[in-house]
Amino acid sequence: MPALSASINVARLNKTFVIPTGLFIDNQFVPSVDSQELIYALNPVTEEIICSVVAGSAKDIDIAVAAAREAFRTTWGKNVTGFERARLLNKLADLIERDAQDLAELETLNNGKPVKIARDVDIADSIQCLRYYAGWADKILGQTIEVDNKAKLAFTRHDPIGVCGQIIPWNYPINMWAWKVAPALAVGCTIVMKPSELTPLTALKLSELVVEAGFPPGVINTVPSLGPVGGAALAAHMDVDKVAFTGSTITGRKIMEAAAKSNLKKVSLELGGKSPHLIFESADLEKASGWAAVGMSFNSGQDCIAGSRLYVQDTIYDKFLELLVAEVKKQVMGDGLDEETAGGPLISKTQYDRVWGYIDSGKKEGAHLILGGEKRTGKGYYADPVIFTNIRPDMKIIFGPVLSVGVFRTEEEAISLANDTTYGLGAGLHSNDANQCMRVSSALEAGTVWVNQYIILNNNVPFGGKKQSGIGRELGSYALEEYTSIKAIHWNFGENIEWPL
């Protein structure tokens, strides 16, 4: 077994995983230069330690940034063609596809989500994401601009912005890795990746595939670290040109402040949400109830776009609630290694205590509990789906499988209720009135609006928030703009300046 690695035997799978546990810098797994701190990766089903990995320090971030800068200057950046970037991205996608089952099982052990969801949704989407941006790598285009056809022209270049700090969350460890890495590499940026301290294992395993794919040293570096250490160091680093972050609005503010106070680096933030989901009386109620159930319980509700605020028109309220409860009851929450499981536990004891604290708070504040709300006994940070009615707009965000249901009478009231939040990441509506769909989707203040569906995203469609749900966009061609810097070049080929003026 190589140094700086851990051997994890999983009896249920009759399999042993060998996990790199060092910091991944310059295509090598290395110890910290000045810290003995460790990060302990836990299994949220068993509440047991899987293994420990090296916790990077601010000095380690410095070294990783220097490696990324050297690669950008010499072997990546403008030194490699789009065709080669595309080839390497496609190769990386092929390797992830080859190892999809192992990666899914490792994701389940560290994150808790079902293997089938990790493999068939998260990893499948990540492979597609890498291939999508591989297709863009040789199509980074500028403009030729007419100035004076007899004497001058101007054109633009979309240059890679440089070294990028990327800070990803624990709810979709592999998927968020791909969302961040793919567009950055496609345009020629280099990366220092900080995975969540709760779920560092698959990011380190993916780093092995980076080497196997043939990326030059320093192009992608992975530094597991505590957020206030590694994340803060990246946000404030004077040689990081851009930082991308997915996580809470509170942390996003800190990152933006640090970026402004250091070198005014470019920032993109995908932050929290309190997403509304509207059910109008003309909707297909059976289909809408299924989408509402998915919207609140997918990934155990640990999703920034979870449809956590459901508003139902008064004329169908009782009937829809009956259908909704029946749909949500079908959700099987359990050990992600079981094939029938559709949702796993919450990520950690901290998250478990926070969610159950909010559930208790909802009861005390007068919300009416119509499903769930009872803790399990035994191991595992579980929270079965909970549905509240009789809600108020000021009730707290719950990052878990908890749905608050309200009622509206008119379209105008529905829009007002939906927009009555400081967040604007996602929103959904169900209606069979085409004119209503157009009016409401236009009026909803969110970066993504779903009509007669919910929570489904596509790699070729941009994603991001309004208000306090963030700035910038991921996915689609728009994400390329987050990693490029536009340079205007003015070319004189026929004008002679008279001097002195």
Short mmCIF file of C-alpha atoms in Angstrom, two decimals:
data_model
loop_
_atom_site.label_atom_id
_atom_site.label_comp_id
_atom_site.label_asym_id
_atom_site.label_seq_id
_atom_site.Cartn_x
_atom_site.Cartn_y
_atom_site.Cartn_z
CA MET A 1 0.00 0.00 0.00
CA PRO A 2 1.45 3.43 -0.92
CA ALA A 3 2.48 5.89 1.75
CA LEU A 4 -0.10 8.43 2.87
CA SER A 5 -3.00 6.11 2.19
CA ALA A 6 -5.58 4.16 4.16
CA SER A 7 -6.98 0.67 3.56
CA ILE A 8 -10.72 0.48 4.23
CA ASN A 9 -12.32 -2.94 4.39
CA VAL A 10 -16.08 -2.96 3.80
CA ALA A 11 -17.37 -6.38 4.73
CA ARG A 12 -20.85 -5.77 3.28
CA LEU A 13 -19.32 -5.17 -0.12
CA ASN A 14 -16.59 -7.78 0.27
CA LYS A 15 -14.24 -5.06 -0.91
CA THR A 16 -11.23 -3.10 0.28
CA PHE A 17 -10.72 0.54 -0.73
CA VAL A 18 -7.27 2.10 -0.76
CA ILE A 19 -7.71 5.83 -0.22
CA PRO A 20 -4.97 8.44 -0.61
CA THR A 21 -4.86 10.53 2.56
CA GLY A 22 -2.23 13.17 1.76
CA LEU A 23 -2.56 16.58 0.18
CA PHE A 24 -2.54 16.37 -3.62
CA ILE A 25 -0.06 18.96 -4.88
CA ASP A 26 1.91 18.84 -8.14
CA ASN A 27 0.46 15.37 -8.94
CA GLN A 28 1.79 13.88 -5.69
CA PHE A 29 0.21 13.06 -2.35
CA VAL A 30 2.26 14.81 0.30
CA PRO A 31 2.12 15.58 4.04
CA SER A 32 1.51 19.04 5.37
CA VAL A 33 4.64 21.15 5.58
CA ASP A 34 3.83 22.54 9.02
CA SER A 35 0.79 20.84 10.55
CA GLN A 36 -0.01 17.52 12.22
CA GLU A 37 -3.76 18.17 12.11
CA LEU A 38 -6.03 15.47 10.72
CA ILE A 39 -9.54 15.44 9.28
CA TYR A 40 -11.61 12.44 10.31
CA ALA A 41 -14.02 11.19 7.65
CA LEU A 42 -17.14 9.68 9.22
CA ASN A 43 -19.78 7.27 7.97
CA PRO A 44 -23.13 8.95 8.81
CA VAL A 45 -24.91 5.58 8.82
CA THR A 46 -22.68 3.94 11.44
CA GLU A 47 -21.36 7.15 13.04
CA GLU A 48 -17.90 5.56 12.89
CA ILE A 49 -14.60 6.93 11.57
CA ILE A 50 -13.76 5.64 8.09
CA CYS A 51 -10.21 7.02 8.07
CA SER A 52 -8.29 10.23 8.62
CA VAL A 53 -6.70 12.48 6.01
CA VAL A 54 -4.11 15.24 6.25
CA ALA A 55 -5.61 18.63 7.09
CA GLY A 56 -3.93 21.30 5.01
CA SER A 57 -2.67 24.55 6.54
CA ALA A 58 -2.47 28.06 5.12
CA LYS A 59 1.17 27.33 4.21
CA ASP A 60 0.05 24.23 2.29
CA ILE A 61 -2.39 26.42 0.37
CA ASP A 62 0.53 28.71 -0.50
CA ILE A 63 2.46 25.74 -1.90
CA ALA A 64 -0.54 24.47 -3.88
CA VAL A 65 -1.17 27.93 -5.32
CA ALA A 66 2.49 28.19 -6.33
CA ALA A 67 2.24 24.82 -8.09
CA ALA A 68 -0.91 25.93 -9.89
CA ARG A 69 0.75 29.21 -10.92
CA GLU A 70 3.81 27.41 -12.29
CA ALA A 71 1.61 25.03 -14.30
CA PHE A 72 -0.44 27.94 -15.63
CA ARG A 73 2.78 29.68 -16.67
CA THR A 74 4.49 26.68 -18.28
CA THR A 75 2.37 23.63 -19.15
CA TRP A 76 -1.26 24.78 -19.10
CA GLY A 77 -2.90 28.16 -19.59
CA LYS A 78 -1.96 29.48 -23.04
CA ASN A 79 0.68 26.77 -23.47
CA VAL A 80 -1.70 23.99 -24.46
CA THR A 81 -4.27 23.83 -27.25
CA GLY A 82 -7.99 23.48 -26.78
CA PHE A 83 -7.76 20.14 -28.58
CA GLU A 84 -5.39 18.84 -25.90
CA ARG A 85 -7.53 20.20 -23.08
CA ALA A 86 -10.52 18.44 -24.63
CA ARG A 87 -8.61 15.17 -24.95
CA LEU A 88 -7.60 15.20 -21.29
CA LEU A 89 -11.09 16.12 -20.07
CA ASN A 90 -12.57 13.28 -22.12
CA LYS A 91 -9.94 10.89 -20.77
CA LEU A 92 -10.79 11.92 -17.21
CA ALA A 93 -14.49 11.35 -17.92
CA ASP A 94 -13.70 7.89 -19.28
CA LEU A 95 -11.75 6.97 -16.14
CA ILE A 96 -14.56 8.14 -13.86
CA GLU A 97 -17.00 6.09 -15.93
CA ARG A 98 -14.72 3.07 -15.56
CA ASP A 99 -14.58 3.48 -11.77
CA ALA A 100 -18.16 4.65 -11.29
CA GLN A 101 -19.21 1.79 -9.00
CA ASP A 102 -16.21 2.17 -6.67
CA LEU A 103 -16.58 5.94 -6.55
CA ALA A 104 -20.30 5.62 -5.81
CA GLU A 105 -19.68 3.20 -2.97
CA LEU A 106 -17.00 5.45 -1.50
CA GLU A 107 -19.36 8.43 -1.80
CA THR A 108 -22.02 6.44 0.05
CA LEU A 109 -19.65 5.51 2.85
CA ASN A 110 -18.57 9.12 3.46
CA ASN A 111 -21.74 11.04 2.51
CA GLY A 112 -24.55 8.56 3.25
CA LYS A 113 -26.46 8.93 -0.01
CA PRO A 114 -27.65 5.74 -1.77
CA VAL A 115 -25.17 4.04 -4.09
CA LYS A 116 -27.69 4.05 -6.92
CA ILE A 117 -28.17 7.82 -6.59
CA ALA A 118 -24.44 8.48 -6.36
CA ARG A 119 -23.74 6.26 -9.39
CA ASP A 120 -26.72 6.83 -11.67
CA VAL A 121 -27.38 10.50 -10.91
CA ASP A 122 -24.36 12.30 -9.42
CA ILE A 123 -21.54 10.45 -11.17
CA ALA A 124 -23.41 9.99 -14.45
CA ASP A 125 -24.07 13.74 -14.50
CA SER A 126 -20.43 14.48 -13.61
CA ILE A 127 -19.19 12.38 -16.52
CA GLN A 128 -21.56 14.21 -18.85
CA CYS A 129 -20.41 17.55 -17.41
CA LEU A 130 -16.76 16.81 -18.15
CA ARG A 131 -17.62 15.70 -21.70
CA TYR A 132 -19.81 18.74 -22.26
CA TYR A 133 -16.98 21.12 -21.37
CA ALA A 134 -14.47 19.03 -23.31
CA GLY A 135 -16.62 19.96 -26.30
CA TRP A 136 -16.17 23.65 -25.49
CA ALA A 137 -12.39 23.54 -24.98
CA ASP A 138 -11.52 24.24 -28.63
CA LYS A 139 -14.38 26.72 -29.13
CA ILE A 140 -13.39 29.62 -26.89
CA LEU A 141 -14.18 32.47 -29.25
CA GLY A 142 -13.77 36.23 -29.28
CA GLN A 143 -15.08 38.90 -31.64
CA THR A 144 -13.66 40.87 -34.55
CA ILE A 145 -14.99 44.42 -34.30
CA GLU A 146 -15.11 46.95 -37.12
CA VAL A 147 -13.39 50.23 -36.24
CA ASP A 148 -12.13 51.68 -39.54
CA ASN A 149 -11.96 49.27 -42.46
CA LYS A 150 -9.23 51.30 -44.13
CA ALA A 151 -6.90 51.63 -41.19
CA LYS A 152 -7.85 49.75 -38.02
CA LEU A 153 -9.62 46.81 -36.50
CA ALA A 154 -10.17 45.49 -33.01
CA PHE A 155 -10.65 41.97 -31.73
CA THR A 156 -11.14 40.30 -28.39
CA ARG A 157 -9.51 37.35 -26.71
CA HIS A 158 -11.15 35.32 -23.95
CA ASP A 159 -8.07 34.40 -21.94
CA PRO A 160 -8.04 31.96 -19.01
CA ILE A 161 -8.28 34.01 -15.84
CA GLY A 162 -5.46 32.10 -14.11
CA VAL A 163 -5.26 30.23 -10.81
CA CYS A 164 -8.67 29.37 -9.37
CA GLY A 165 -9.52 28.49 -5.79
CA GLN A 166 -12.53 26.18 -5.75
CA ILE A 167 -14.40 25.41 -2.52
CA ILE A 168 -17.05 22.70 -2.73
CA PRO A 169 -19.72 21.44 -0.31
CA TRP A 170 -20.50 18.08 1.24
CA ASN A 171 -23.95 17.43 -0.23
CA TYR A 172 -22.76 16.55 -3.77
CA PRO A 173 -19.02 15.95 -3.41
CA ILE A 174 -18.32 14.41 -6.84
CA ASN A 175 -20.92 16.40 -8.74
CA MET A 176 -19.75 19.76 -7.38
CA TRP A 177 -16.15 18.78 -8.11
CA ALA A 178 -17.07 18.25 -11.77
CA TRP A 179 -19.14 21.44 -11.99
CA LYS A 180 -16.16 23.46 -10.78
CA VAL A 181 -13.31 21.63 -12.49
CA ALA A 182 -14.74 21.14 -15.99
CA PRO A 183 -15.27 24.74 -17.18
CA ALA A 184 -12.07 25.93 -15.51
CA LEU A 185 -9.96 23.32 -17.25
CA ALA A 186 -11.77 23.77 -20.56
CA VAL A 187 -10.64 27.39 -20.85
CA GLY A 188 -7.12 26.75 -19.51
CA CYS A 189 -7.23 27.68 -15.81
CA THR A 190 -5.40 25.82 -13.07
CA ILE A 191 -7.04 24.84 -9.81
CA VAL A 192 -6.57 24.53 -6.07
CA MET A 193 -9.55 22.53 -4.85
CA LYS A 194 -10.72 22.52 -1.24
CA PRO A 195 -13.27 19.77 -0.66
CA SER A 196 -15.53 19.86 2.37
CA GLU A 197 -13.87 18.62 5.54
CA LEU A 198 -16.90 16.34 5.96
CA THR A 199 -16.47 14.56 2.61
CA PRO A 200 -12.85 14.66 1.43
CA LEU A 201 -12.48 11.05 0.28
CA THR A 202 -13.85 11.08 -3.27
CA ALA A 203 -12.00 14.31 -4.14
CA LEU A 204 -8.75 12.58 -3.19
CA LYS A 205 -9.70 9.46 -5.16
CA LEU A 206 -10.52 11.61 -8.18
CA SER A 207 -7.07 13.17 -7.85
CA GLU A 208 -5.55 9.77 -8.60
CA LEU A 209 -7.52 9.74 -11.85
CA VAL A 210 -6.20 13.21 -12.71
CA VAL A 211 -2.70 11.73 -12.77
CA GLU A 212 -3.81 8.66 -14.71
CA ALA A 213 -5.54 10.84 -17.29
CA GLY A 214 -2.24 12.61 -17.97
CA PHE A 215 -2.80 16.15 -16.69
CA PRO A 216 0.49 17.95 -16.08
CA PRO A 217 1.58 18.46 -12.46
CA GLY A 218 0.03 21.47 -10.77
CA VAL A 219 -3.00 21.79 -13.04
CA ILE A 220 -5.34 20.37 -10.38
CA ASN A 221 -4.34 20.40 -6.71
CA THR A 222 -6.53 19.10 -3.86
CA VAL A 223 -6.07 20.38 -0.31
CA PRO A 224 -8.51 18.99 2.28
CA SER A 225 -8.70 21.56 5.03
CA LEU A 226 -11.02 23.11 7.56
CA GLY A 227 -13.01 25.95 6.01
CA PRO A 228 -11.67 28.70 8.31
CA VAL A 229 -8.14 27.59 7.36
CA GLY A 230 -7.99 26.47 3.72
CA GLY A 231 -11.09 28.23 2.47
CA ALA A 232 -10.10 31.48 4.13
CA ALA A 233 -6.55 31.22 2.78
CA LEU A 234 -7.79 30.76 -0.79
CA ALA A 235 -10.28 33.63 -0.54
CA ALA A 236 -7.61 36.02 0.73
CA HIS A 237 -4.69 34.75 -1.35
CA MET A 238 -2.90 37.42 -3.37
CA ASP A 239 -1.95 34.98 -6.15
CA VAL A 240 -5.39 33.42 -6.66
CA ASP A 241 -7.18 35.07 -9.58
CA LYS A 242 -10.66 33.72 -8.99
CA VAL A 243 -12.51 31.88 -6.23
CA ALA A 244 -15.64 29.78 -6.76
CA PHE A 245 -17.68 28.69 -3.76
CA THR A 246 -20.80 26.63 -3.16
CA GLY A 247 -22.22 26.72 0.36
CA SER A 248 -23.97 28.95 2.85
CA THR A 249 -24.75 32.63 2.36
CA ILE A 250 -22.93 33.46 5.61
CA THR A 251 -19.69 31.91 4.35
CA GLY A 252 -20.22 33.40 0.90
CA ARG A 253 -20.21 36.88 2.41
CA LYS A 254 -16.91 36.14 4.17
CA ILE A 255 -15.35 34.91 0.94
CA MET A 256 -16.51 37.96 -0.98
CA GLU A 257 -15.15 40.26 1.72
CA ALA A 258 -11.78 38.48 1.76
CA ALA A 259 -11.58 38.60 -2.04
CA ALA A 260 -12.27 42.34 -2.00
CA LYS A 261 -9.77 43.07 0.76
CA SER A 262 -6.97 41.08 -0.90
CA ASN A 263 -6.49 41.40 -4.66
CA LEU A 264 -10.09 42.01 -5.79
CA LYS A 265 -10.16 38.54 -7.30
CA LYS A 266 -13.16 37.45 -9.34
CA VAL A 267 -15.80 35.64 -7.29
CA SER A 268 -18.67 33.32 -8.12
CA LEU A 269 -20.98 32.16 -5.35
CA GLU A 270 -23.74 29.55 -5.37
CA LEU A 271 -25.40 29.99 -2.00
CA GLY A 272 -28.46 29.07 0.01
CA GLY A 273 -32.10 28.98 -0.97
CA LYS A 274 -35.59 28.90 0.46
CA SER A 275 -37.20 27.80 -2.76
CA PRO A 276 -40.96 28.15 -3.38
CA HIS A 277 -43.04 25.56 -5.24
CA LEU A 278 -46.50 26.62 -6.45
CA ILE A 279 -49.40 24.27 -7.25
CA PHE A 280 -52.25 25.88 -9.20
CA GLU A 281 -55.73 24.42 -9.50
CA SER A 282 -55.34 23.54 -13.20
CA ALA A 283 -52.27 21.34 -12.54
CA ASP A 284 -52.19 17.58 -12.95
CA LEU A 285 -52.29 16.93 -9.22
CA GLU A 286 -50.94 13.38 -9.28
CA LYS A 287 -47.89 14.38 -11.31
CA ALA A 288 -47.41 17.56 -9.29
CA SER A 289 -47.50 15.64 -6.00
CA GLY A 290 -44.69 13.41 -7.25
CA TRP A 291 -42.55 16.39 -8.23
CA ALA A 292 -43.25 18.08 -4.89
CA ALA A 293 -42.18 14.90 -3.06
CA VAL A 294 -38.94 14.75 -5.07
CA GLY A 295 -38.36 18.44 -4.54
CA MET A 296 -38.42 18.17 -0.76
CA SER A 297 -36.81 14.79 -0.16
CA PHE A 298 -34.20 14.22 -2.88
CA ASN A 299 -30.74 13.88 -1.34
CA SER A 300 -32.53 13.75 2.04
CA GLY A 301 -33.50 17.38 1.54
CA GLN A 302 -29.84 18.43 1.72
CA ASP A 303 -30.06 20.50 -1.43
CA CYS A 304 -29.81 24.25 -1.92
CA ILE A 305 -32.69 24.13 -4.42
CA ALA A 306 -34.96 21.87 -2.36
CA GLY A 307 -38.56 22.94 -2.77
CA SER A 308 -38.93 23.56 0.93
CA ARG A 309 -41.84 26.05 0.70
CA LEU A 310 -44.89 24.58 -1.02
CA TYR A 311 -47.93 26.77 -1.71
CA VAL A 312 -51.17 25.16 -2.91
CA GLN A 313 -54.25 26.91 -4.29
CA ASP A 314 -57.13 26.83 -1.82
CA THR A 315 -59.56 25.04 -4.18
CA ILE A 316 -57.36 21.93 -4.36
CA TYR A 317 -55.53 22.19 -1.03
CA ASP A 318 -57.06 19.24 0.83
CA LYS A 319 -56.99 16.90 -2.15
CA PHE A 320 -53.38 17.77 -2.98
CA LEU A 321 -52.19 17.31 0.61
CA GLU A 322 -53.64 13.80 0.63
CA LEU A 323 -51.82 12.93 -2.60
CA LEU A 324 -48.58 14.54 -1.38
CA VAL A 325 -48.47 12.67 1.92
CA ALA A 326 -49.05 9.38 0.09
CA GLU A 327 -46.17 10.14 -2.30
CA VAL A 328 -43.72 11.19 0.42
CA LYS A 329 -44.50 8.05 2.42
CA LYS A 330 -43.12 5.99 -0.47
CA GLN A 331 -39.63 7.38 0.16
CA VAL A 332 -37.38 4.74 1.74
CA MET A 333 -34.72 6.29 3.99
CA GLY A 334 -31.94 4.01 5.14
CA ASP A 335 -28.46 2.64 4.54
CA GLY A 336 -27.27 3.75 1.12
CA LEU A 337 -25.74 0.34 0.47
CA ASP A 338 -29.26 -1.16 0.38
CA GLU A 339 -30.68 -1.21 -3.13
CA GLU A 340 -34.19 -0.14 -2.09
CA THR A 341 -32.94 2.95 -0.26
CA ALA A 342 -33.83 6.26 -1.92
CA GLY A 343 -32.51 8.59 0.78
CA GLY A 344 -29.75 8.32 3.36
CA PRO A 345 -29.04 9.97 6.69
CA LEU A 346 -28.06 13.56 7.27
CA ILE A 347 -24.37 14.24 6.82
CA SER A 348 -23.25 14.74 10.44
CA LYS A 349 -24.23 14.99 14.08
CA THR A 350 -24.09 18.77 13.81
CA GLN A 351 -26.50 18.77 10.89
CA TYR A 352 -28.71 16.21 12.64
CA ASP A 353 -28.97 18.38 15.75
CA ARG A 354 -29.63 21.50 13.66
CA VAL A 355 -32.44 19.90 11.63
CA TRP A 356 -34.13 18.37 14.66
CA GLY A 357 -33.79 21.69 16.47
CA TYR A 358 -35.63 23.41 13.63
CA ILE A 359 -38.31 20.71 13.63
CA ASP A 360 -38.85 21.23 17.34
CA SER A 361 -38.89 24.99 16.78
CA GLY A 362 -41.55 24.61 14.10
CA LYS A 363 -43.77 22.70 16.51
CA LYS A 364 -43.33 25.35 19.21
CA GLU A 365 -44.03 28.21 16.80
CA GLY A 366 -47.41 26.77 15.89
CA ALA A 367 -46.80 24.90 12.64
CA HIS A 368 -49.01 21.83 12.30
CA LEU A 369 -47.19 18.53 11.81
CA ILE A 370 -48.99 16.17 9.40
CA LEU A 371 -46.15 13.72 8.64
CA GLY A 372 -43.04 12.56 10.48
CA GLY A 373 -41.38 14.35 13.35
CA GLU A 374 -40.35 11.31 15.37
CA LYS A 375 -36.69 10.47 15.90
CA ARG A 376 -35.40 6.99 15.16
CA THR A 377 -33.60 4.95 17.76
CA GLY A 378 -30.21 3.39 17.06
CA LYS A 379 -27.26 4.49 14.95
CA GLY A 380 -27.36 6.87 12.01
CA TYR A 381 -28.11 10.57 11.62
CA TYR A 382 -31.57 9.99 10.17
CA ALA A 383 -34.43 12.41 9.69
CA ASP A 384 -37.44 10.90 7.96
CA PRO A 385 -39.51 13.28 5.79
CA VAL A 386 -41.49 15.88 7.73
CA ILE A 387 -44.41 17.97 6.46
CA PHE A 388 -45.67 21.08 8.27
CA THR A 389 -48.81 23.08 7.52
CA ASN A 390 -50.04 26.33 9.10
CA ILE A 391 -46.73 28.01 8.35
CA ARG A 392 -45.47 31.61 8.47
CA PRO A 393 -42.99 33.27 6.06
CA ASP A 394 -40.49 34.00 8.86
CA MET A 395 -39.92 30.35 9.78
CA LYS A 396 -36.34 29.13 9.43
CA ILE A 397 -34.59 27.39 6.52
CA ILE A 398 -34.15 23.69 7.21
CA PHE A 399 -31.47 21.90 5.17
CA GLY A 400 -33.13 18.51 5.43
CA PRO A 401 -36.24 16.57 4.32
CA VAL A 402 -38.69 19.07 5.81
CA LEU A 403 -41.53 20.64 3.82
CA SER A 404 -43.63 23.65 4.84
CA VAL A 405 -47.02 23.86 3.12
CA GLY A 406 -49.05 27.04 2.78
CA VAL A 407 -52.17 28.07 0.87
CA PHE A 408 -53.00 30.84 -1.63
CA ARG A 409 -56.17 32.04 -3.33
CA THR A 410 -55.04 34.04 -6.36
CA GLU A 411 -52.13 34.04 -8.77
CA GLU A 412 -51.00 37.42 -7.44
CA GLU A 413 -50.96 36.10 -3.88
CA ALA A 414 -48.97 33.03 -4.95
CA ILE A 415 -46.31 35.21 -6.59
CA SER A 416 -46.14 37.49 -3.56
CA LEU A 417 -45.70 34.56 -1.17
CA ALA A 418 -43.06 32.95 -3.41
CA ASN A 419 -41.00 36.13 -3.70
CA ASP A 420 -41.24 37.04 -0.02
CA THR A 421 -37.68 35.88 0.76
CA THR A 422 -34.15 37.22 0.63
CA TYR A 423 -33.15 34.19 -1.45
CA GLY A 424 -33.63 33.50 -5.14
CA LEU A 425 -31.97 30.27 -6.22
CA GLY A 426 -34.86 28.15 -7.49
CA ALA A 427 -38.64 28.16 -7.83
CA GLY A 428 -41.24 25.89 -9.38
CA LEU A 429 -44.83 25.97 -10.54
CA HIS A 430 -47.40 23.48 -11.78
CA SER A 431 -50.24 24.58 -14.04
CA ASN A 432 -51.89 23.44 -17.26
CA ASP A 433 -52.70 27.03 -18.19
CA ALA A 434 -49.97 28.01 -20.66
CA ASN A 435 -50.56 31.74 -20.25
CA GLN A 436 -50.33 31.38 -16.48
CA CYS A 437 -47.09 29.43 -16.80
CA MET A 438 -45.58 32.28 -18.81
CA ARG A 439 -46.81 35.00 -16.46
CA VAL A 440 -45.73 33.30 -13.25
CA SER A 441 -42.37 32.01 -14.48
CA SER A 442 -41.55 35.56 -15.56
CA ALA A 443 -42.64 37.04 -12.21
CA LEU A 444 -40.79 34.57 -9.93
CA GLU A 445 -37.54 36.05 -8.59
CA ALA A 446 -35.20 33.09 -8.96
CA GLY A 447 -32.24 32.11 -11.09
CA THR A 448 -33.91 28.84 -12.10
CA VAL A 449 -37.65 28.27 -12.53
CA TRP A 450 -39.17 24.87 -13.22
CA VAL A 451 -42.55 24.54 -14.91
CA ASN A 452 -44.40 21.23 -14.36
CA GLN A 453 -41.27 19.61 -12.98
CA TYR A 454 -38.75 20.32 -10.23
CA ILE A 455 -35.06 20.02 -9.24
CA ILE A 456 -33.86 18.61 -12.60
CA LEU A 457 -30.77 20.40 -13.97
CA ASN A 458 -28.90 20.01 -17.26
CA ASN A 459 -25.23 20.57 -17.95
CA ASN A 460 -25.96 22.78 -20.96
CA VAL A 461 -28.35 25.09 -19.06
CA PRO A 462 -26.99 27.82 -16.74
CA PHE A 463 -27.59 27.61 -13.00
CA GLY A 464 -27.21 30.26 -10.32
CA GLY A 465 -29.06 32.58 -8.00
CA LYS A 466 -30.56 36.00 -7.50
CA LYS A 467 -30.66 38.12 -4.33
CA GLN A 468 -28.68 36.47 -1.50
CA SER A 469 -28.48 33.13 -3.32
CA GLY A 470 -25.29 34.13 -5.06
CA ILE A 471 -23.62 35.73 -8.05
CA GLY A 472 -22.36 34.23 -11.28
CA ARG A 473 -23.47 31.12 -13.13
CA GLU A 474 -22.45 27.51 -13.33
CA LEU A 475 -23.16 25.10 -16.19
CA GLY A 476 -23.86 25.89 -19.80
CA SER A 477 -21.75 28.23 -21.90
CA TYR A 478 -22.29 30.94 -19.27
CA ALA A 479 -19.95 29.16 -16.83
CA LEU A 480 -17.05 29.68 -19.23
CA GLU A 481 -17.36 33.42 -18.67
CA GLU A 482 -16.66 32.92 -14.95
CA TYR A 483 -13.19 31.57 -15.78
CA THR A 484 -12.13 33.91 -18.58
CA SER A 485 -10.86 37.47 -18.83
CA ILE A 486 -11.75 39.47 -21.93
CA LYS A 487 -8.89 41.34 -23.56
CA ALA A 488 -9.53 43.92 -26.28
CA ILE A 489 -6.76 44.33 -28.90
CA HIS A 490 -6.75 47.46 -31.07
CA TRP A 491 -4.71 47.01 -34.27
CA ASN A 492 -3.64 49.94 -36.40
CA PHE A 493 -2.49 49.02 -39.89
CA GLY A 494 -3.00 52.24 -41.81
CA GLU A 495 -3.15 55.38 -39.69
CA ASN A 496 -0.17 57.59 -38.99
CA ILE A 497 -0.44 59.87 -35.99
CA GLU A 498 0.58 63.47 -36.42
CA TRP A 499 2.83 64.66 -33.62
CA PRO A 500 2.82 66.97 -31.85
CA LEU A 501 -0.95 67.17 -31.61
#
